[in-house]
PDB file of C-alpha atoms in Angstrom:
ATOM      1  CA  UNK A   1      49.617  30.790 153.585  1.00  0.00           C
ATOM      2  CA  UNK A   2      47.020  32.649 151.109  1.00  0.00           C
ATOM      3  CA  UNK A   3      48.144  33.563 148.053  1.00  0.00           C
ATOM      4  CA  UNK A   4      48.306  37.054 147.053  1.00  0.00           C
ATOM      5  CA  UNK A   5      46.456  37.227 143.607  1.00  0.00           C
ATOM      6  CA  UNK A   6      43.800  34.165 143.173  1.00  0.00           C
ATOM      7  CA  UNK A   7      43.913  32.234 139.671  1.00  0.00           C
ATOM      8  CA  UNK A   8      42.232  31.575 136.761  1.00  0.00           C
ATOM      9  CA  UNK A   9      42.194  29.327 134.084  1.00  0.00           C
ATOM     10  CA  UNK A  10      39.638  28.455 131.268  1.00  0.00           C
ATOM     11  CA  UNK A  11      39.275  26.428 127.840  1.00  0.00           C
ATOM     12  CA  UNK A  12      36.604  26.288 125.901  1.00  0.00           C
ATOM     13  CA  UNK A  13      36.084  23.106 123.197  1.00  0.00           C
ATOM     14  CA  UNK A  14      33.541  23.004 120.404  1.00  0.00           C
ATOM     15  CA  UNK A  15      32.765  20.279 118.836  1.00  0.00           C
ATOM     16  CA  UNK A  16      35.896  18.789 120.147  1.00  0.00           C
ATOM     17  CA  UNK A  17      38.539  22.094 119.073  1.00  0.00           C
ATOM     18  CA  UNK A  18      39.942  24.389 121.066  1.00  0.00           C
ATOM     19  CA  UNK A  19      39.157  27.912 120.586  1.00  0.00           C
ATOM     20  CA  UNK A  20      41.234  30.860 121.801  1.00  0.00           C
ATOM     21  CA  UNK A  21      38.822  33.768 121.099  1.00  0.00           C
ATOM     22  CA  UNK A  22      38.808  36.316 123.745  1.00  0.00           C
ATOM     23  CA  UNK A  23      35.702  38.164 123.277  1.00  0.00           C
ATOM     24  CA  UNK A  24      31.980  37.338 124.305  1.00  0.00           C
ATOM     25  CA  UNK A  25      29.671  36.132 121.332  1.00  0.00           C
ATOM     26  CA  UNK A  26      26.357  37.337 120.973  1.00  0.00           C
ATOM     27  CA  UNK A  27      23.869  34.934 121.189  1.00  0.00           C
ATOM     28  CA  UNK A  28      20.563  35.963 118.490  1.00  0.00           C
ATOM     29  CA  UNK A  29      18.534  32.744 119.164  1.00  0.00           C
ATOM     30  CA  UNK A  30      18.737  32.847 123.207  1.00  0.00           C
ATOM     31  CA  UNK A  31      15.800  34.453 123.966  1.00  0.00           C
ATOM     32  CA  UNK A  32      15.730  37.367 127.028  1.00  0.00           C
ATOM     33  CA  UNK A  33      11.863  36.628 127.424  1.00  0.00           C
ATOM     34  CA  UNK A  34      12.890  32.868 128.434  1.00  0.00           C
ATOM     35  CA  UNK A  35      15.654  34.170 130.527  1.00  0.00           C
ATOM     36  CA  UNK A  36      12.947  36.004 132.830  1.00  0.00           C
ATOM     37  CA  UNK A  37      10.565  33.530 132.704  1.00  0.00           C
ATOM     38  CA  UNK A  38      13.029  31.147 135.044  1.00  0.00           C
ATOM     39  CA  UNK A  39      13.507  31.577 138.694  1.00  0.00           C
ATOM     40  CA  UNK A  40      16.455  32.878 140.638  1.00  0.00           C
ATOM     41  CA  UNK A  41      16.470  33.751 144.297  1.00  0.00           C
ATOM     42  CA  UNK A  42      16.526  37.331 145.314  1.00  0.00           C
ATOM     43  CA  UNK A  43      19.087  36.324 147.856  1.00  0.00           C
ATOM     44  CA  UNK A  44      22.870  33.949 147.088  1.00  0.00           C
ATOM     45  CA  UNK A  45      22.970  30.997 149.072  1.00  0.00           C
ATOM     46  CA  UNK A  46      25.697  31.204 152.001  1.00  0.00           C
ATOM     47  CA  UNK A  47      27.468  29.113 154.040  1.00  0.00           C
ATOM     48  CA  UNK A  48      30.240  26.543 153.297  1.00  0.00           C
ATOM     49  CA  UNK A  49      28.045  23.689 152.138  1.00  0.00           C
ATOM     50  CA  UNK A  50      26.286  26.135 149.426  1.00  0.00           C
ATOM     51  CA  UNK A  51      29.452  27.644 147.691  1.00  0.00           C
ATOM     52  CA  UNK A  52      28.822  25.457 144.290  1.00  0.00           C
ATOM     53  CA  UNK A  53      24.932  27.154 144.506  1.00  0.00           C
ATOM     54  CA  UNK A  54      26.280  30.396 145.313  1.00  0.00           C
ATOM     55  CA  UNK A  55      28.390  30.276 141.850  1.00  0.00           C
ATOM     56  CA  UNK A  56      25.228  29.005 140.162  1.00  0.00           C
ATOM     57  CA  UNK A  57      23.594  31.867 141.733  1.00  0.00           C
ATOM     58  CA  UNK A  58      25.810  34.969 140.253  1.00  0.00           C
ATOM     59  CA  UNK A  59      26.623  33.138 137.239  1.00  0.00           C
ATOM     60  CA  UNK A  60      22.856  32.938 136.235  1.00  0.00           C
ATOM     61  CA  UNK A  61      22.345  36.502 137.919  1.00  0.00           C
ATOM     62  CA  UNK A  62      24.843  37.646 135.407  1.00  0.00           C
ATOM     63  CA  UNK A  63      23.314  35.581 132.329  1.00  0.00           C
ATOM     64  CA  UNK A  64      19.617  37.301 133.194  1.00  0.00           C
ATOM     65  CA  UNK A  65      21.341  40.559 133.310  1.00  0.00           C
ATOM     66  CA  UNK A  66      22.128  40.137 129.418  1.00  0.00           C
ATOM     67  CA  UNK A  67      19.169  38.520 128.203  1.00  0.00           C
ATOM     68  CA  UNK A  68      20.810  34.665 128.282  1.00  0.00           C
ATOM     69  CA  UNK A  69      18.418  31.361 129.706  1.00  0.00           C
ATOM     70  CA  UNK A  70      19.778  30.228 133.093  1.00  0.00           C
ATOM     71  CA  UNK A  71      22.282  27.300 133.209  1.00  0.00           C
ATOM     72  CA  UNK A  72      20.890  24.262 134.891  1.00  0.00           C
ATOM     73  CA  UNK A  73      22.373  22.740 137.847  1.00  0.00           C
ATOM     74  CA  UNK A  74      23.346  18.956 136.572  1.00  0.00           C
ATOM     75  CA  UNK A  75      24.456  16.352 139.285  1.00  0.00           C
ATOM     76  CA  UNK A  76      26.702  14.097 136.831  1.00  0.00           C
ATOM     77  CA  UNK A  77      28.753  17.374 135.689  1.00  0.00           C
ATOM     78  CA  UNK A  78      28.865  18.744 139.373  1.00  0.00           C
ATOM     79  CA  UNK A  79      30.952  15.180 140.150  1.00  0.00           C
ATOM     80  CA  UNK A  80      32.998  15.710 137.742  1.00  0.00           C
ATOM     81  CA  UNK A  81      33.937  18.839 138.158  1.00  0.00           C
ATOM     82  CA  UNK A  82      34.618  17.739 141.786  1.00  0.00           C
ATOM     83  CA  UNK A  83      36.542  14.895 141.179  1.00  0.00           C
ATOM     84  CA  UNK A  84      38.877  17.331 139.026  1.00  0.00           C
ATOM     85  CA  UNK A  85      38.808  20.098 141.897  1.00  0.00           C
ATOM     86  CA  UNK A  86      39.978  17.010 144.458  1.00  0.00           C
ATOM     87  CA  UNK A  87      42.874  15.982 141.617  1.00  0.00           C
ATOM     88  CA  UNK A  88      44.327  19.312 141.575  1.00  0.00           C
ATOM     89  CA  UNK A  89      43.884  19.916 145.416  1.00  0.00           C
ATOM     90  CA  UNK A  90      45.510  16.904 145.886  1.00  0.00           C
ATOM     91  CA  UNK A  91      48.401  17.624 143.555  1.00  0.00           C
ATOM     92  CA  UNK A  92      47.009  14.008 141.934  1.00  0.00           C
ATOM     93  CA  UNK A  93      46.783  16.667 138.708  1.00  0.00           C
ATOM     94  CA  UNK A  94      48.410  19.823 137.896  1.00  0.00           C
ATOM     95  CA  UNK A  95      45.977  23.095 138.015  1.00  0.00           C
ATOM     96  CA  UNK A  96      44.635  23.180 134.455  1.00  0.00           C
ATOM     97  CA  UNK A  97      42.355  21.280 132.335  1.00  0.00           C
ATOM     98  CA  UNK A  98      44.623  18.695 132.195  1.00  0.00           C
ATOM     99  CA  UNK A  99      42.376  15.803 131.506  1.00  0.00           C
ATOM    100  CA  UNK A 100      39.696  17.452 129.923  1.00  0.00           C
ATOM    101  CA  UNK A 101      38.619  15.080 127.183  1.00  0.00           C
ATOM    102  CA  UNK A 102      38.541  12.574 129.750  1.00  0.00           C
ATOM    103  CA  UNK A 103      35.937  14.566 131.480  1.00  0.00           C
ATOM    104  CA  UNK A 104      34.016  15.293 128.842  1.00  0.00           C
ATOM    105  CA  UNK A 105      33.593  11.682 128.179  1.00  0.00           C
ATOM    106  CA  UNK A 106      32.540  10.940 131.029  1.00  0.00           C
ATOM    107  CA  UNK A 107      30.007  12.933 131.311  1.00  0.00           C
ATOM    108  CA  UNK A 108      28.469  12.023 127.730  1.00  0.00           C
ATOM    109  CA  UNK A 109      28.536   8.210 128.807  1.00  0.00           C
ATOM    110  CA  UNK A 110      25.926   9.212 131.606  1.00  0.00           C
ATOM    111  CA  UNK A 111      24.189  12.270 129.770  1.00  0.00           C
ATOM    112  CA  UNK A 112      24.357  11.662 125.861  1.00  0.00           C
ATOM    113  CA  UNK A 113      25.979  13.311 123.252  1.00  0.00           C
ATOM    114  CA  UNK A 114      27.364  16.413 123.872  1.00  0.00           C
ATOM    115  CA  UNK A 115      27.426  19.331 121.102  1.00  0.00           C
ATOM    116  CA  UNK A 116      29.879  21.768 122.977  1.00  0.00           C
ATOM    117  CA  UNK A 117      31.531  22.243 126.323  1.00  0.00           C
ATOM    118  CA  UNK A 118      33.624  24.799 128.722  1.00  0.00           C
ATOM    119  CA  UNK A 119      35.392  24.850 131.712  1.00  0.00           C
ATOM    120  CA  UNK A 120      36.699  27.515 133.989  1.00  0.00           C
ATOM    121  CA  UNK A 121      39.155  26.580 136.782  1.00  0.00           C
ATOM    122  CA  UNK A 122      40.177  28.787 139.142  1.00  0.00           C
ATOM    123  CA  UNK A 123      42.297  28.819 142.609  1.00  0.00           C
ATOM    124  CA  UNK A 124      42.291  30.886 145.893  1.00  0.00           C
ATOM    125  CA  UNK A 125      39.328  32.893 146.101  1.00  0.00           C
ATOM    126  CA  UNK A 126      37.537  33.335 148.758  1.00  0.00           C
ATOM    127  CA  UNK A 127      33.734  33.311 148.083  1.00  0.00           C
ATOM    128  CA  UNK A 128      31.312  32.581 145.338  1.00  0.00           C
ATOM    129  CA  UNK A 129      31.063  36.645 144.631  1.00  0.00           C
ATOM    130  CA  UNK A 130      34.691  36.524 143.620  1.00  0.00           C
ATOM    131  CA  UNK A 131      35.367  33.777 141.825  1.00  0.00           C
ATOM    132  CA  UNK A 132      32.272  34.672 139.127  1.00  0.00           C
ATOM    133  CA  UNK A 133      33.501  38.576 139.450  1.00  0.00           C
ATOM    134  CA  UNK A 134      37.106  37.588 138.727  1.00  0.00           C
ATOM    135  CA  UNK A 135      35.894  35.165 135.852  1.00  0.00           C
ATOM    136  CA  UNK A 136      34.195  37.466 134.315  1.00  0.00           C
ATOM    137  CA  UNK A 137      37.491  40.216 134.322  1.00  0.00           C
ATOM    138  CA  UNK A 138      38.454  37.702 131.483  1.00  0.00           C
ATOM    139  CA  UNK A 139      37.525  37.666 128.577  1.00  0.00           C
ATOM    140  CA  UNK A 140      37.601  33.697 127.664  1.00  0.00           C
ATOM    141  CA  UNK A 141      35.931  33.214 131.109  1.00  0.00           C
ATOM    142  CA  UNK A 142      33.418  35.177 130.052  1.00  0.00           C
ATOM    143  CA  UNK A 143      33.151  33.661 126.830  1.00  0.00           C
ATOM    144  CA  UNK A 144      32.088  30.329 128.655  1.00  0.00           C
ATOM    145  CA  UNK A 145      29.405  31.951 131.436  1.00  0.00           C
ATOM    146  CA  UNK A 146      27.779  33.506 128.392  1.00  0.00           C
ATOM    147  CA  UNK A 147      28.016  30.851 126.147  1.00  0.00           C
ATOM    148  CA  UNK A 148      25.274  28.913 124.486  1.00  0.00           C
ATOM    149  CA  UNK A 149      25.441  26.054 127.148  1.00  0.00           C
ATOM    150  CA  UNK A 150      22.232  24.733 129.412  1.00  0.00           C
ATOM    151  CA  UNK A 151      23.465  22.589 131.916  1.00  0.00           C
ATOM    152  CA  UNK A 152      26.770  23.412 134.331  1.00  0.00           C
ATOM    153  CA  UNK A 153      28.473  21.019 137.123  1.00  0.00           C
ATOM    154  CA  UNK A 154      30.408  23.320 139.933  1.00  0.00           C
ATOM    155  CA  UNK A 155      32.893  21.439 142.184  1.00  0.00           C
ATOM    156  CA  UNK A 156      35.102  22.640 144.638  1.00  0.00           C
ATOM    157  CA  UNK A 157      37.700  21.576 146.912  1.00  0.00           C
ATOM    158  CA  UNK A 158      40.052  22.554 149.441  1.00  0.00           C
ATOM    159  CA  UNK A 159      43.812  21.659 149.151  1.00  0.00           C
ATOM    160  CA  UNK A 160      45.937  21.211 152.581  1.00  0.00           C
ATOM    161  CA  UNK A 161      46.898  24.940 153.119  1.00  0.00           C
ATOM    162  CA  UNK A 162      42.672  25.770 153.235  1.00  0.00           C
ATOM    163  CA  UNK A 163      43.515  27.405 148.948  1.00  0.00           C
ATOM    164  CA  UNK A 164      39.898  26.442 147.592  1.00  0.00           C
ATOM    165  CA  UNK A 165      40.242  24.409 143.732  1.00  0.00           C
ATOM    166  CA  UNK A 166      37.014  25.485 141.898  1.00  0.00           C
ATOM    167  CA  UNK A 167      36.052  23.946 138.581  1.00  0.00           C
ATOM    168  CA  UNK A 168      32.832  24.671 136.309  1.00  0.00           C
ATOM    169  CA  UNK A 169      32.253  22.956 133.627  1.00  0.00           C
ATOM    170  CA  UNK A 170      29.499  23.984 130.532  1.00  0.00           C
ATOM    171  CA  UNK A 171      27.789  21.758 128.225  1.00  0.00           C
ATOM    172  CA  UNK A 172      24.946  21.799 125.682  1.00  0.00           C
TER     173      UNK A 172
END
């Protein structure tokens, strides 16, 4: 059973508060000449095993676009963000950020301090195209793709029915 309208869900925390801002930020010290500077592939990965590189893909096509440094791909934040894409598939948590400083924790024990994060969550789409294109419809999930972050963690996973879980998560 597919459900009819995919969902999304976001928070952003700074500094350890919660913000609920709805409008991008511009970003003065990012610099656009950086931005080029960095690689992306003319082509999005594809296939099931690339979905989490195919959301890399347009999110940092999109950043480019407006002048923002591409997020890195970071292996701790990626298992995070997969265990919480298992705990909601699983029903283990509810769909939400539920947990979130727990998260965030655990990813400065491996990485260091961390100075701000973001998360998107979302539920039901059905490729990497659509879940960045429906994030950024919203305004707080497009708060966090253009934030000043420089490392993200994608995880996905698929619930009983087939629904896909996806989680992002942002940090700097």
């Amino acid at each position: 059973m597919a459900l009819a309208c995919p969902v999304l869900i976001l928070v952003l925390i700074s500094f350890g508060a919660c913000t609920n801002k709805s409008h991008p930020t511009a970003h003065a010290t990012d610099s656009p000449a950086a931005a080029r500077d960095e690689y992306i592939s003319l082509r999005p990965p594809s296939g099931p095993n690339n979905i989490d590189k195919g959301i890399l893909y347009y999110v940092n096509l999109h950043r480019r676009a407006i002048g923002l440094p591409l997020l890195q791909l970071n292996k701790v934040e990626s298992d995070v963000a997969t265990k919480h894409s298992r705990d909601m598939a699983t029903g283990r948590t509810p769909f939400g950020h539920m947990g979130l400083q727990s998260r965030i924790d655990a990813i400065a024990r491996q990485l260091g301090p961390v100075a701000s994060t973001g998360e998107n969550v979302a539920l039901g789409q059905r490729s990497p195209k659509e879940v960045v294109a429906d994030w950024l419809q919203s305004p707080g999930h497009r708060k966090n793709i253009e934030g000043d972050f420089r490392l993200t963690g994608i995880g996905l996973a698929r619930d009983s029915k087939g629904l896909i879980y996806y989680t992002q998560i942002f940090t700097r």
